[in-house]
Amino acid sequence: MNPQRVACKFFVEPDPTAPVELHPCIGLFHRFIQEAVLPGLLIDVADYTHVPEGPGVLLVGHDVDYGLDLGGGRAGLLTTRKRLDGASLTDALRDTLQRGLRAIDAIESDGSTGLCFDPRAVVIQVVDRLAAPNDEGAYAALADEVAPVLAALYGEKVEVARAHAEDSRKCLALRATGQERESAADLANRLTGGEGSG
Amino acid sequence: MIQGADRASREPQFMATTPSSTPSPSTWKEALAGQMDSGWESEIDDFESQSVLRSQGKLDEKVFAETRLRRGVYGQRYDNGKRHDGTAERPLAFEDRPTKGPDTLWDAPGMQRIKIPFGGVSPEQLEVLAALSEEYSDGILHVTTRQDFQLHYIHIGDTPDLMRRLAAVDITTREACGNSVRNITACPLAGVCKTEAFDISPYAEAMMRFLLGHPDVQDFGRKFKPAFSGCEHEACGLVQMHDAGYVSRVVDGKRGFKVVVGGGLGPVPHQAKVLSEFTPEEELLPQTQAVARVFARLGEKRNRGRARIKFLVAKIGIEEFRRLVEEERKILPKDERWTEFLKDMPRTGGDAVRDAASLVAGDRQEGFDAWLATNVKPQRQEGYSVVTLNLPLGDITADQTRALVDLARAYCGDNIRTTVEQNIVLRFVSDADLPEVHRRLDAIGLAAPGAETIVDVTSCPGTDTCKLGIAASRGLGAELRQRLAAKSASLPQAVTDLKIKISGCFNSCGQHHVADIGFYGNSRKIEGRTVPHFQVILGGQWTENAGSYGMAVGSVPSKAIPQAVDALTDAYAHGREGAEGFAAWVKRMGKRNVRELIKPFMAVPPYAEGPDFYADWSDVREFTIGDLGVGECAGEVVSLFGIEVVRAESEAFDAQVALDDGDYEAAEDLAFRAMLTAARALVRTEYIDVTEDPDDIVSEFRSRFFDNERFFDRFARGKFGQYLLDRHADPPADAGRDHAAARVEEAQLFIEAAHACEVRVSAELAAGGGVPIENPADA
């Protein structure tokens, strides 16, 4: 599977369904650009806080977008890796997860937004309906292919389940849940060594 | 059961892993081969080939820019590779590759405009649009003020596949930009309206098919925007502000159209003139073809600022234009398509999927009554209603779109339209289903009441994504929407009924000229810093097909606009006489008195006391315009220019008052003087001894700022400076209303351009460049 886009979403805690004040994130993301806090080319900040259950506040990058996203009524950091152009799914996913976890670490370390995240669970989406239609067969292939990455992240006891199965029009997705509580930075470090999607 | 229509069902559902095989990889080109109009397919293949050639540097950048723009592939803000991050201008380090147009980097994100003729869109098309927004954009579909959809942050490399996927559901992006026929807009109530002569949708569809790619519409100097209305006196299709407008009429039992031409907004708005009181339906297409030929032949080509058809009609007069069109019509070679569509009228609406039935008492969710009052309109067809989705700033998510599709399939079928107020309407909703439709819309965040009221603010993209944006129109729009919604229950009905429309610059994409309260973005330099402002335009007319335009009353700092809106609406609510409308109230009050209402909000506090004024809405960066930034933060005393340009603004204001009083000659003369004063203020930043003789001022302005293009900005180029030069060279012998109104608009724009020029020049000087002031004491 060689999708064009892969995304992962880590949810805020303690309650991702509780209202979240996102306006401080606008300033935070502008600072991220000014101070090059995150790797890669960061371009601009888009404010979608007026949209119910929308993209919230989006830090638009050239290769990656980071969104404090309200989709599905659950607030979290949605990290979208774009234009993968031939990268393997495992490399792409490892890179996306790492970037997402490091962004969480940066947001929490900054402290200005008051947001905290629970990195023990993540929803992974393959945003490419041609390479990965949302059906049973593609899901099985996805789960099989990403198993090593999820094991590296959460250990062998990781629980994996299909998401978005109720609507085949949505992107193919799965939810992975780990057992142990570890920091985002530590989890990101666990994935080091597998970068390759650039 | 409607899928995904309530909150619970949209939560992820988790299932056990079941091994299976991987689907075969492919490309969209292969996957969709033969599944679209063959002509469209071939055009998209060509575009893809041209993209490859350009990416290899084998195609001229200007040629490619024209090609992509004609396919609706726009540039977006910062695509020149520069962005001010709030502290300094920084390069955006995109890969060094051939550009996709002059000053437009290949990898920089862009915008894709998607034409939706007459706003008609099907559930199947919406599903594809939702998918595209996720796979190529940011998950948002944006409805524009011309019934299009736009996707932002698109990479040029994704556009051919995006177009293929659209074409496979009968949507084209061809001529969504470029100097051609843009989306054909129409009243979203066409076919269900109680006051229309007949449903104009099939005619709009036929015209779109006929003109798309037609050889006679490929050689315009500028774009051409048509619109259709079913009624004369409602807002309907807003034909009076369009390049060409068609109002349905039945005369002696025969269908036809009143046809108007030469309207338009933009920096200098024009009301369209009547070309024909009645054009029979079989003459609709050939007459439009003749108009296109005359426009292509005689319209301005070199000066983009004067290239819209409104300038041609104004220049030669509607009588001469009509004569030319009639002459052209006589020599047109016959085309079967002119009347073919009448025999088999295009199908532009679906069937109702539910029986008509009355709304009955019963369980209703909280908020239903408020929603019913503002978002539901009874149709001509008894037992059915039109439901308006009040989209915030025209935005809808992919998830919402899919849930909406399910709802539409269950309750209204294909009867979905986008609107120029950046909303979506569902037609043929059975009245009995309204409570359930409301419940399902509420579950997906699409049941906000207040559609088409003061809460339902319209805004162009502004500085969020548009290269031309000066101020954050969407940021202001979101702020006003939130504040007004919070107090909507306590607003008097007369205030609730008002419309607010915002443009990020003078180009009027937010349609501020036809709002009760309109704004367009500009800026002012205060103490050496640039402060975002909005010019306040009051009293535009939405009804009568956008029958008249509002007047500029003054520029207010962005952060004070909410208070200015409160002051205006309070004064109107308390001061209106009987059922007096806002435009009539503004007219009765007079510009001077209305300006007094906003005057308390026009002052900008010093930076130390109000730093918030120096940033725009939804943006924490210190405000800049364009790519400026160098030296802007240096503290300065109020400049000579700042003092003198106030006089120009005052003269421009007096010109507007004179225009309002019907003294056109004085208005025209004052407007010219305002331009001279602003030009002199600019000249005096370098040459303090310039006289007040108009010849001297114009000569100095030309040599110091115009001929060397220092007055030019990246987009308008020298358009606004040319206003002064043209007027000085060719004073009107007899200033009628149209001339005077145009001159007043020109003066306003010239002054704005002078402000912008002074900011640029100051930055140059601060950076060590530019031209030093010639001080006689140093001589």
PDB file of N, CA and C in Angstrom, chain A residues 5 27 30 33-34 41 43-44 46-48 50-55 58 60 62 72 74 83 127-131 133 136-137 139-141 160-163 165-166 169-170 175, chain B residues 7 10-11 13-15 17-23 26-28 78 83 85 94 107 127 131 134-138 140 153 155 392 395 397 399-400 402 406 445 474 618-619 621:
ATOM      1  N   ARG A   5      -1.602  10.079   1.350  1.00  0.00           N
ATOM      2  CA  ARG A   5      -1.735  10.771   2.642  1.00  0.00           C
ATOM      3  C   ARG A   5      -2.003   9.773   3.754  1.00  0.00           C
ATOM      4  N   GLY A  27      -2.121  31.580  18.432  1.00  0.00           N
ATOM      5  CA  GLY A  27      -0.846  32.197  18.808  1.00  0.00           C
ATOM      6  C   GLY A  27       0.268  31.169  18.927  1.00  0.00           C
ATOM      7  N   HIS A  30       1.481  30.148  15.484  1.00  0.00           N
ATOM      8  CA  HIS A  30       2.316  31.195  14.879  1.00  0.00           C
ATOM      9  C   HIS A  30       3.711  31.192  15.503  1.00  0.00           C
ATOM     10  N   ILE A  33       5.828  28.551  14.034  1.00  0.00           N
ATOM     11  CA  ILE A  33       6.412  28.944  12.746  1.00  0.00           C
ATOM     12  C   ILE A  33       7.615  29.871  12.990  1.00  0.00           C
ATOM     13  N   GLN A  34       7.398  30.883  13.828  1.00  0.00           N
ATOM     14  CA  GLN A  34       8.479  31.861  14.067  1.00  0.00           C
ATOM     15  C   GLN A  34       9.737  31.178  14.585  1.00  0.00           C
ATOM     16  N   LEU A  41       8.940  22.447   6.605  1.00  0.00           N
ATOM     17  CA  LEU A  41       8.507  23.778   6.185  1.00  0.00           C
ATOM     18  C   LEU A  41       7.081  24.032   6.660  1.00  0.00           C
ATOM     19  N   ILE A  43       3.968  26.708   6.927  1.00  0.00           N
ATOM     20  CA  ILE A  43       3.583  27.814   6.054  1.00  0.00           C
ATOM     21  C   ILE A  43       2.684  28.832   6.739  1.00  0.00           C
ATOM     22  N   ASP A  44       1.564  28.385   7.297  1.00  0.00           N
ATOM     23  CA  ASP A  44       0.603  29.371   7.822  1.00  0.00           C
ATOM     24  C   ASP A  44      -0.338  28.690   8.817  1.00  0.00           C
ATOM     25  N   ALA A  46      -4.400  28.346   9.885  1.00  0.00           N
ATOM     26  CA  ALA A  46      -5.786  28.548   9.428  1.00  0.00           C
ATOM     27  C   ALA A  46      -6.725  28.380  10.618  1.00  0.00           C
ATOM     28  N   ASP A  47      -7.623  29.334  10.759  1.00  0.00           N
ATOM     29  CA  ASP A  47      -8.559  29.340  11.886  1.00  0.00           C
ATOM     30  C   ASP A  47      -9.927  28.836  11.414  1.00  0.00           C
ATOM     31  N   TYR A  48     -10.296  27.653  11.858  1.00  0.00           N
ATOM     32  CA  TYR A  48     -11.627  27.102  11.542  1.00  0.00           C
ATOM     33  C   TYR A  48     -12.439  26.908  12.820  1.00  0.00           C
ATOM     34  N   HIS A  50     -14.762  28.495  13.888  1.00  0.00           N
ATOM     35  CA  HIS A  50     -16.186  28.799  13.689  1.00  0.00           C
ATOM     36  C   HIS A  50     -16.952  27.595  13.154  1.00  0.00           C
ATOM     37  N   VAL A  51     -16.271  26.541  12.758  1.00  0.00           N
ATOM     38  CA  VAL A  51     -16.933  25.379  12.145  1.00  0.00           C
ATOM     39  C   VAL A  51     -17.209  24.313  13.215  1.00  0.00           C
ATOM     40  N   PRO A  52     -18.471  23.950  13.428  1.00  0.00           N
ATOM     41  CA  PRO A  52     -18.759  22.911  14.422  1.00  0.00           C
ATOM     42  C   PRO A  52     -18.076  21.594  14.047  1.00  0.00           C
ATOM     43  N   GLU A  53     -17.391  21.018  14.990  1.00  0.00           N
ATOM     44  CA  GLU A  53     -16.698  19.750  14.787  1.00  0.00           C
ATOM     45  C   GLU A  53     -15.822  19.779  13.534  1.00  0.00           C
ATOM     46  N   GLY A  54     -15.150  20.907  13.357  1.00  0.00           N
ATOM     47  CA  GLY A  54     -14.329  21.100  12.162  1.00  0.00           C
ATOM     48  C   GLY A  54     -12.846  20.910  12.430  1.00  0.00           C
ATOM     49  N   PRO A  55     -12.014  21.427  11.520  1.00  0.00           N
ATOM     50  CA  PRO A  55     -10.558  21.265  11.671  1.00  0.00           C
ATOM     51  C   PRO A  55      -9.962  22.115  12.787  1.00  0.00           C
ATOM     52  N   LEU A  58      -5.487  25.042  12.387  1.00  0.00           N
ATOM     53  CA  LEU A  58      -4.643  24.211  11.540  1.00  0.00           C
ATOM     54  C   LEU A  58      -3.291  24.901  11.303  1.00  0.00           C
ATOM     55  N   VAL A  60      -0.559  24.760   8.843  1.00  0.00           N
ATOM     56  CA  VAL A  60      -0.390  24.189   7.502  1.00  0.00           C
ATOM     57  C   VAL A  60       1.095  24.127   7.158  1.00  0.00           C
ATOM     58  N   HIS A  62       4.232  22.209   4.467  1.00  0.00           N
ATOM     59  CA  HIS A  62       4.399  21.731   3.095  1.00  0.00           C
ATOM     60  C   HIS A  62       4.223  20.210   3.028  1.00  0.00           C
ATOM     61  N   GLY A  72     -15.556  14.610  14.494  1.00  0.00           N
ATOM     62  CA  GLY A  72     -16.206  13.525  15.213  1.00  0.00           C
ATOM     63  C   GLY A  72     -16.619  13.906  16.619  1.00  0.00           C
ATOM     64  N   ARG A  74     -14.652  14.964  18.867  1.00  0.00           N
ATOM     65  CA  ARG A  74     -13.597  14.594  19.811  1.00  0.00           C
ATOM     66  C   ARG A  74     -12.342  15.403  19.481  1.00  0.00           C
ATOM     67  N   ARG A  83       1.380  14.067   0.347  1.00  0.00           N
ATOM     68  CA  ARG A  83       2.213  13.846  -0.846  1.00  0.00           C
ATOM     69  C   ARG A  83       3.371  12.886  -0.575  1.00  0.00           C
ATOM     70  N   VAL A 127      -5.624   8.361   4.007  1.00  0.00           N
ATOM     71  CA  VAL A 127      -6.469   9.340   3.304  1.00  0.00           C
ATOM     72  C   VAL A 127      -6.206   9.225   1.805  1.00  0.00           C
ATOM     73  N   ASP A 128      -6.599   8.130   1.245  1.00  0.00           N
ATOM     74  CA  ASP A 128      -6.367   7.870  -0.174  1.00  0.00           C
ATOM     75  C   ASP A 128      -7.325   6.764  -0.592  1.00  0.00           C
ATOM     76  N   ARG A 129      -8.443   7.160  -1.160  1.00  0.00           N
ATOM     77  CA  ARG A 129      -9.495   6.183  -1.453  1.00  0.00           C
ATOM     78  C   ARG A 129      -9.145   5.267  -2.621  1.00  0.00           C
ATOM     79  N   LEU A 130      -8.192   5.678  -3.421  1.00  0.00           N
ATOM     80  CA  LEU A 130      -7.794   4.805  -4.523  1.00  0.00           C
ATOM     81  C   LEU A 130      -6.876   3.691  -4.005  1.00  0.00           C
ATOM     82  N   ALA A 131      -5.871   4.089  -3.251  1.00  0.00           N
ATOM     83  CA  ALA A 131      -4.931   3.102  -2.725  1.00  0.00           C
ATOM     84  C   ALA A 131      -5.553   2.285  -1.606  1.00  0.00           C
ATOM     85  N   PRO A 133      -9.338   1.837  -0.297  1.00  0.00           N
ATOM     86  CA  PRO A 133     -10.784   2.016  -0.084  1.00  0.00           C
ATOM     87  C   PRO A 133     -11.179   1.506   1.297  1.00  0.00           C
ATOM     88  N   GLU A 136     -13.369  -4.159   4.005  1.00  0.00           N
ATOM     89  CA  GLU A 136     -12.784  -5.210   4.862  1.00  0.00           C
ATOM     90  C   GLU A 136     -11.409  -5.641   4.359  1.00  0.00           C
ATOM     91  N   GLY A 137     -11.304  -5.822   3.059  1.00  0.00           N
ATOM     92  CA  GLY A 137     -10.051  -6.320   2.498  1.00  0.00           C
ATOM     93  C   GLY A 137      -8.917  -5.335   2.714  1.00  0.00           C
ATOM     94  N   TYR A 139      -8.808  -3.013   4.907  1.00  0.00           N
ATOM     95  CA  TYR A 139      -8.516  -2.895   6.345  1.00  0.00           C
ATOM     96  C   TYR A 139      -7.582  -4.014   6.810  1.00  0.00           C
ATOM     97  N   ALA A 140      -7.867  -5.193   6.364  1.00  0.00           N
ATOM     98  CA  ALA A 140      -7.032  -6.327   6.772  1.00  0.00           C
ATOM     99  C   ALA A 140      -5.594  -6.119   6.311  1.00  0.00           C
ATOM    100  N   ALA A 141      -5.457  -5.640   5.079  1.00  0.00           N
ATOM    101  CA  ALA A 141      -4.107  -5.388   4.562  1.00  0.00           C
ATOM    102  C   ALA A 141      -3.420  -4.294   5.356  1.00  0.00           C
ATOM    103  N   VAL A 160      -5.789  -3.433  18.347  1.00  0.00           N
ATOM    104  CA  VAL A 160      -6.075  -2.768  17.070  1.00  0.00           C
ATOM    105  C   VAL A 160      -7.498  -3.088  16.654  1.00  0.00           C
ATOM    106  N   ALA A 161      -8.213  -2.090  16.231  1.00  0.00           N
ATOM    107  CA  ALA A 161      -9.595  -2.299  15.791  1.00  0.00           C
ATOM    108  C   ALA A 161      -9.908  -1.365  14.637  1.00  0.00           C
ATOM    109  N   ARG A 162     -10.801  -1.780  13.823  1.00  0.00           N
ATOM    110  CA  ARG A 162     -11.171  -0.973  12.663  1.00  0.00           C
ATOM    111  C   ARG A 162     -12.015   0.221  13.107  1.00  0.00           C
ATOM    112  N   ALA A 163     -11.778   1.369  12.495  1.00  0.00           N
ATOM    113  CA  ALA A 163     -12.614   2.552  12.714  1.00  0.00           C
ATOM    114  C   ALA A 163     -13.266   2.919  11.384  1.00  0.00           C
ATOM    115  N   ALA A 165     -15.856   1.947  10.106  1.00  0.00           N
ATOM    116  CA  ALA A 165     -16.458   0.840   9.368  1.00  0.00           C
ATOM    117  C   ALA A 165     -17.919   1.097   9.045  1.00  0.00           C
ATOM    118  N   GLU A 166     -18.534   2.032   9.775  1.00  0.00           N
ATOM    119  CA  GLU A 166     -19.967   2.279   9.586  1.00  0.00           C
ATOM    120  C   GLU A 166     -20.256   3.010   8.285  1.00  0.00           C
ATOM    121  N   ARG A 169     -17.724   5.529   2.833  1.00  0.00           N
ATOM    122  CA  ARG A 169     -17.263   6.752   2.162  1.00  0.00           C
ATOM    123  C   ARG A 169     -16.146   7.434   2.940  1.00  0.00           C
ATOM    124  N   LYS A 170     -16.054   7.119   4.226  1.00  0.00           N
ATOM    125  CA  LYS A 170     -14.979   7.721   5.018  1.00  0.00           C
ATOM    126  C   LYS A 170     -13.656   7.042   4.683  1.00  0.00           C
ATOM    127  N   ARG A 175      -8.010   2.065  14.932  1.00  0.00           N
ATOM    128  CA  ARG A 175      -7.669   2.644  16.220  1.00  0.00           C
ATOM    129  C   ARG A 175      -6.715   1.691  16.924  1.00  0.00           C
TER     130      ARG A 175
ATOM    131  N   ARG B   7     -25.189  12.240  16.300  1.00  0.00           N
ATOM    132  CA  ARG B   7     -23.881  12.237  16.934  1.00  0.00           C
ATOM    133  C   ARG B   7     -23.406  10.821  17.264  1.00  0.00           C
ATOM    134  N   ARG B  10     -21.941   8.739  14.527  1.00  0.00           N
ATOM    135  CA  ARG B  10     -20.701   9.193  13.909  1.00  0.00           C
ATOM    136  C   ARG B  10     -19.467   8.869  14.745  1.00  0.00           C
ATOM    137  N   GLU B  11     -19.653   8.348  15.927  1.00  0.00           N
ATOM    138  CA  GLU B  11     -18.503   7.890  16.693  1.00  0.00           C
ATOM    139  C   GLU B  11     -17.868   6.700  15.980  1.00  0.00           C
ATOM    140  N   GLN B  13     -16.690   3.189  15.047  1.00  0.00           N
ATOM    141  CA  GLN B  13     -17.118   1.870  15.507  1.00  0.00           C
ATOM    142  C   GLN B  13     -15.964   0.902  15.263  1.00  0.00           C
ATOM    143  N   PHE B  14     -15.627   0.128  16.258  1.00  0.00           N
ATOM    144  CA  PHE B  14     -14.434  -0.690  16.175  1.00  0.00           C
ATOM    145  C   PHE B  14     -14.787  -2.148  15.954  1.00  0.00           C
ATOM    146  N   MET B  15     -14.082  -2.756  15.054  1.00  0.00           N
ATOM    147  CA  MET B  15     -14.346  -4.156  14.706  1.00  0.00           C
ATOM    148  C   MET B  15     -13.052  -4.963  14.797  1.00  0.00           C
ATOM    149  N   THR B  17      -9.999  -7.363  13.760  1.00  0.00           N
ATOM    150  CA  THR B  17      -9.173  -7.473  12.560  1.00  0.00           C
ATOM    151  C   THR B  17      -9.471  -8.754  11.810  1.00  0.00           C
ATOM    152  N   THR B  18      -9.671  -8.635  10.482  1.00  0.00           N
ATOM    153  CA  THR B  18      -9.861  -9.824   9.651  1.00  0.00           C
ATOM    154  C   THR B  18      -8.909  -9.743   8.471  1.00  0.00           C
ATOM    155  N   PRO B  19      -7.980 -10.684   8.339  1.00  0.00           N
ATOM    156  CA  PRO B  19      -7.021 -10.599   7.239  1.00  0.00           C
ATOM    157  C   PRO B  19      -7.716 -10.644   5.872  1.00  0.00           C
ATOM    158  N   SER B  20      -7.139  -9.981   4.948  1.00  0.00           N
ATOM    159  CA  SER B  20      -7.659 -10.005   3.574  1.00  0.00           C
ATOM    160  C   SER B  20      -6.550  -9.555   2.639  1.00  0.00           C
ATOM    161  N   SER B  21      -6.859  -9.453   1.385  1.00  0.00           N
ATOM    162  CA  SER B  21      -5.823  -9.072   0.418  1.00  0.00           C
ATOM    163  C   SER B  21      -5.832  -7.563   0.185  1.00  0.00           C
ATOM    164  N   THR B  22      -4.707  -7.044  -0.258  1.00  0.00           N
ATOM    165  CA  THR B  22      -4.578  -5.620  -0.549  1.00  0.00           C
ATOM    166  C   THR B  22      -5.225  -5.313  -1.898  1.00  0.00           C
ATOM    167  N   PRO B  23      -5.979  -4.183  -2.017  1.00  0.00           N
ATOM    168  CA  PRO B  23      -6.543  -3.840  -3.320  1.00  0.00           C
ATOM    169  C   PRO B  23      -5.439  -3.456  -4.306  1.00  0.00           C
ATOM    170  N   SER B  26      -3.585   1.615  -8.540  1.00  0.00           N
ATOM    171  CA  SER B  26      -3.925   2.111  -9.863  1.00  0.00           C
ATOM    172  C   SER B  26      -3.710   3.615  -9.847  1.00  0.00           C
ATOM    173  N   THR B  27      -4.130   4.290 -10.877  1.00  0.00           N
ATOM    174  CA  THR B  27      -4.153   5.755 -10.875  1.00  0.00           C
ATOM    175  C   THR B  27      -5.584   6.179 -11.128  1.00  0.00           C
ATOM    176  N   TRP B  28      -5.906   7.392 -10.769  1.00  0.00           N
ATOM    177  CA  TRP B  28      -7.270   7.873 -11.027  1.00  0.00           C
ATOM    178  C   TRP B  28      -7.521   7.969 -12.529  1.00  0.00           C
ATOM    179  N   TYR B  78       1.092  33.915  -0.077  1.00  0.00           N
ATOM    180  CA  TYR B  78       2.475  33.483   0.220  1.00  0.00           C
ATOM    181  C   TYR B  78       3.059  32.577  -0.862  1.00  0.00           C
ATOM    182  N   ARG B  83       6.804  35.276   3.492  1.00  0.00           N
ATOM    183  CA  ARG B  83       5.724  35.445   4.467  1.00  0.00           C
ATOM    184  C   ARG B  83       6.267  36.192   5.670  1.00  0.00           C
ATOM    185  N   ASP B  85       6.220  36.664   9.385  1.00  0.00           N
ATOM    186  CA  ASP B  85       5.769  35.779  10.462  1.00  0.00           C
ATOM    187  C   ASP B  85       5.427  36.530  11.742  1.00  0.00           C
ATOM    188  N   PHE B  94      10.646  26.492  -0.210  1.00  0.00           N
ATOM    189  CA  PHE B  94      10.179  25.433  -1.101  1.00  0.00           C
ATOM    190  C   PHE B  94      11.341  24.996  -1.990  1.00  0.00           C
ATOM    191  N   ASP B 107       5.630  24.538  -5.610  1.00  0.00           N
ATOM    192  CA  ASP B 107       5.144  23.735  -4.482  1.00  0.00           C
ATOM    193  C   ASP B 107       4.257  24.502  -3.513  1.00  0.00           C
ATOM    194  N   GLU B 127     -20.701  13.966  -2.367  1.00  0.00           N
ATOM    195  CA  GLU B 127     -19.846  12.899  -1.809  1.00  0.00           C
ATOM    196  C   GLU B 127     -18.430  12.996  -2.369  1.00  0.00           C
ATOM    197  N   ALA B 131     -14.853  13.930  -0.394  1.00  0.00           N
ATOM    198  CA  ALA B 131     -13.640  13.097  -0.468  1.00  0.00           C
ATOM    199  C   ALA B 131     -12.439  13.929  -0.942  1.00  0.00           C
ATOM    200  N   GLU B 134     -10.841  16.060   1.694  1.00  0.00           N
ATOM    201  CA  GLU B 134      -9.984  15.331   2.637  1.00  0.00           C
ATOM    202  C   GLU B 134      -8.658  14.912   2.002  1.00  0.00           C
ATOM    203  N   GLU B 135      -8.737  14.473   0.770  1.00  0.00           N
ATOM    204  CA  GLU B 135      -7.536  13.890   0.155  1.00  0.00           C
ATOM    205  C   GLU B 135      -6.561  14.920  -0.401  1.00  0.00           C
ATOM    206  N   TYR B 136      -7.088  16.101  -0.766  1.00  0.00           N
ATOM    207  CA  TYR B 136      -6.199  17.090  -1.387  1.00  0.00           C
ATOM    208  C   TYR B 136      -6.166  18.431  -0.651  1.00  0.00           C
ATOM    209  N   SER B 137      -7.141  18.663   0.234  1.00  0.00           N
ATOM    210  CA  SER B 137      -7.250  19.977   0.867  1.00  0.00           C
ATOM    211  C   SER B 137      -7.207  19.811   2.376  1.00  0.00           C
ATOM    212  N   ASP B 138      -7.973  20.614   3.092  1.00  0.00           N
ATOM    213  CA  ASP B 138      -7.920  20.574   4.557  1.00  0.00           C
ATOM    214  C   ASP B 138      -9.213  20.083   5.188  1.00  0.00           C
ATOM    215  N   ILE B 140     -12.221  20.927   4.345  1.00  0.00           N
ATOM    216  CA  ILE B 140     -13.284  21.932   4.321  1.00  0.00           C
ATOM    217  C   ILE B 140     -13.695  22.217   2.878  1.00  0.00           C
ATOM    218  N   TYR B 153      -5.302  25.193  -0.063  1.00  0.00           N
ATOM    219  CA  TYR B 153      -4.066  24.440   0.262  1.00  0.00           C
ATOM    220  C   TYR B 153      -3.907  23.216  -0.637  1.00  0.00           C
ATOM    221  N   HIS B 155      -2.106  21.254  -3.784  1.00  0.00           N
ATOM    222  CA  HIS B 155      -0.846  21.214  -4.522  1.00  0.00           C
ATOM    223  C   HIS B 155      -1.142  21.056  -6.009  1.00  0.00           C
ATOM    224  N   PRO B 392     -21.322  28.654   8.537  1.00  0.00           N
ATOM    225  CA  PRO B 392     -20.465  29.731   9.040  1.00  0.00           C
ATOM    226  C   PRO B 392     -19.387  30.086   8.027  1.00  0.00           C
ATOM    227  N   ASP B 395     -18.380  27.614   5.202  1.00  0.00           N
ATOM    228  CA  ASP B 395     -17.562  26.416   5.398  1.00  0.00           C
ATOM    229  C   ASP B 395     -18.396  25.218   5.855  1.00  0.00           C
ATOM    230  N   THR B 397     -17.682  20.836   6.658  1.00  0.00           N
ATOM    231  CA  THR B 397     -16.656  19.784   6.705  1.00  0.00           C
ATOM    232  C   THR B 397     -17.060  18.597   5.829  1.00  0.00           C
ATOM    233  N   ASP B 399     -17.185  15.487   6.831  1.00  0.00           N
ATOM    234  CA  ASP B 399     -18.123  14.654   7.604  1.00  0.00           C
ATOM    235  C   ASP B 399     -19.534  15.227   7.547  1.00  0.00           C
ATOM    236  N   GLN B 400     -19.633  16.536   7.723  1.00  0.00           N
ATOM    237  CA  GLN B 400     -20.956  17.167   7.651  1.00  0.00           C
ATOM    238  C   GLN B 400     -21.573  16.965   6.270  1.00  0.00           C
ATOM    239  N   ARG B 402     -21.094  14.527   4.115  1.00  0.00           N
ATOM    240  CA  ARG B 402     -21.605  13.156   3.926  1.00  0.00           C
ATOM    241  C   ARG B 402     -22.915  12.939   4.680  1.00  0.00           C
ATOM    242  N   ASP B 406     -26.751  12.056   3.142  1.00  0.00           N
ATOM    243  CA  ASP B 406     -27.696  11.028   3.606  1.00  0.00           C
ATOM    244  C   ASP B 406     -29.061  11.637   3.899  1.00  0.00           C
ATOM    245  N   GLY B 445     -24.376  19.790  13.498  1.00  0.00           N
ATOM    246  CA  GLY B 445     -23.924  21.187  13.619  1.00  0.00           C
ATOM    247  C   GLY B 445     -24.342  22.065  12.467  1.00  0.00           C
ATOM    248  N   ARG B 474     -12.483  37.263   6.896  1.00  0.00           N
ATOM    249  CA  ARG B 474     -13.076  36.096   7.569  1.00  0.00           C
ATOM    250  C   ARG B 474     -12.928  36.197   9.088  1.00  0.00           C
ATOM    251  N   SER B 618      -8.213  36.974  14.335  1.00  0.00           N
ATOM    252  CA  SER B 618      -7.756  35.594  14.118  1.00  0.00           C
ATOM    253  C   SER B 618      -6.290  35.512  13.732  1.00  0.00           C
ATOM    254  N   ASP B 619      -5.538  36.508  14.123  1.00  0.00           N
ATOM    255  CA  ASP B 619      -4.123  36.509  13.748  1.00  0.00           C
ATOM    256  C   ASP B 619      -3.359  37.291  14.806  1.00  0.00           C
ATOM    257  N   ARG B 621      -0.150  37.945  14.719  1.00  0.00           N
ATOM    258  CA  ARG B 621       1.029  38.641  14.201  1.00  0.00           C
ATOM    259  C   ARG B 621       0.764  40.139  14.115  1.00  0.00           C
TER     260      ARG B 621
END
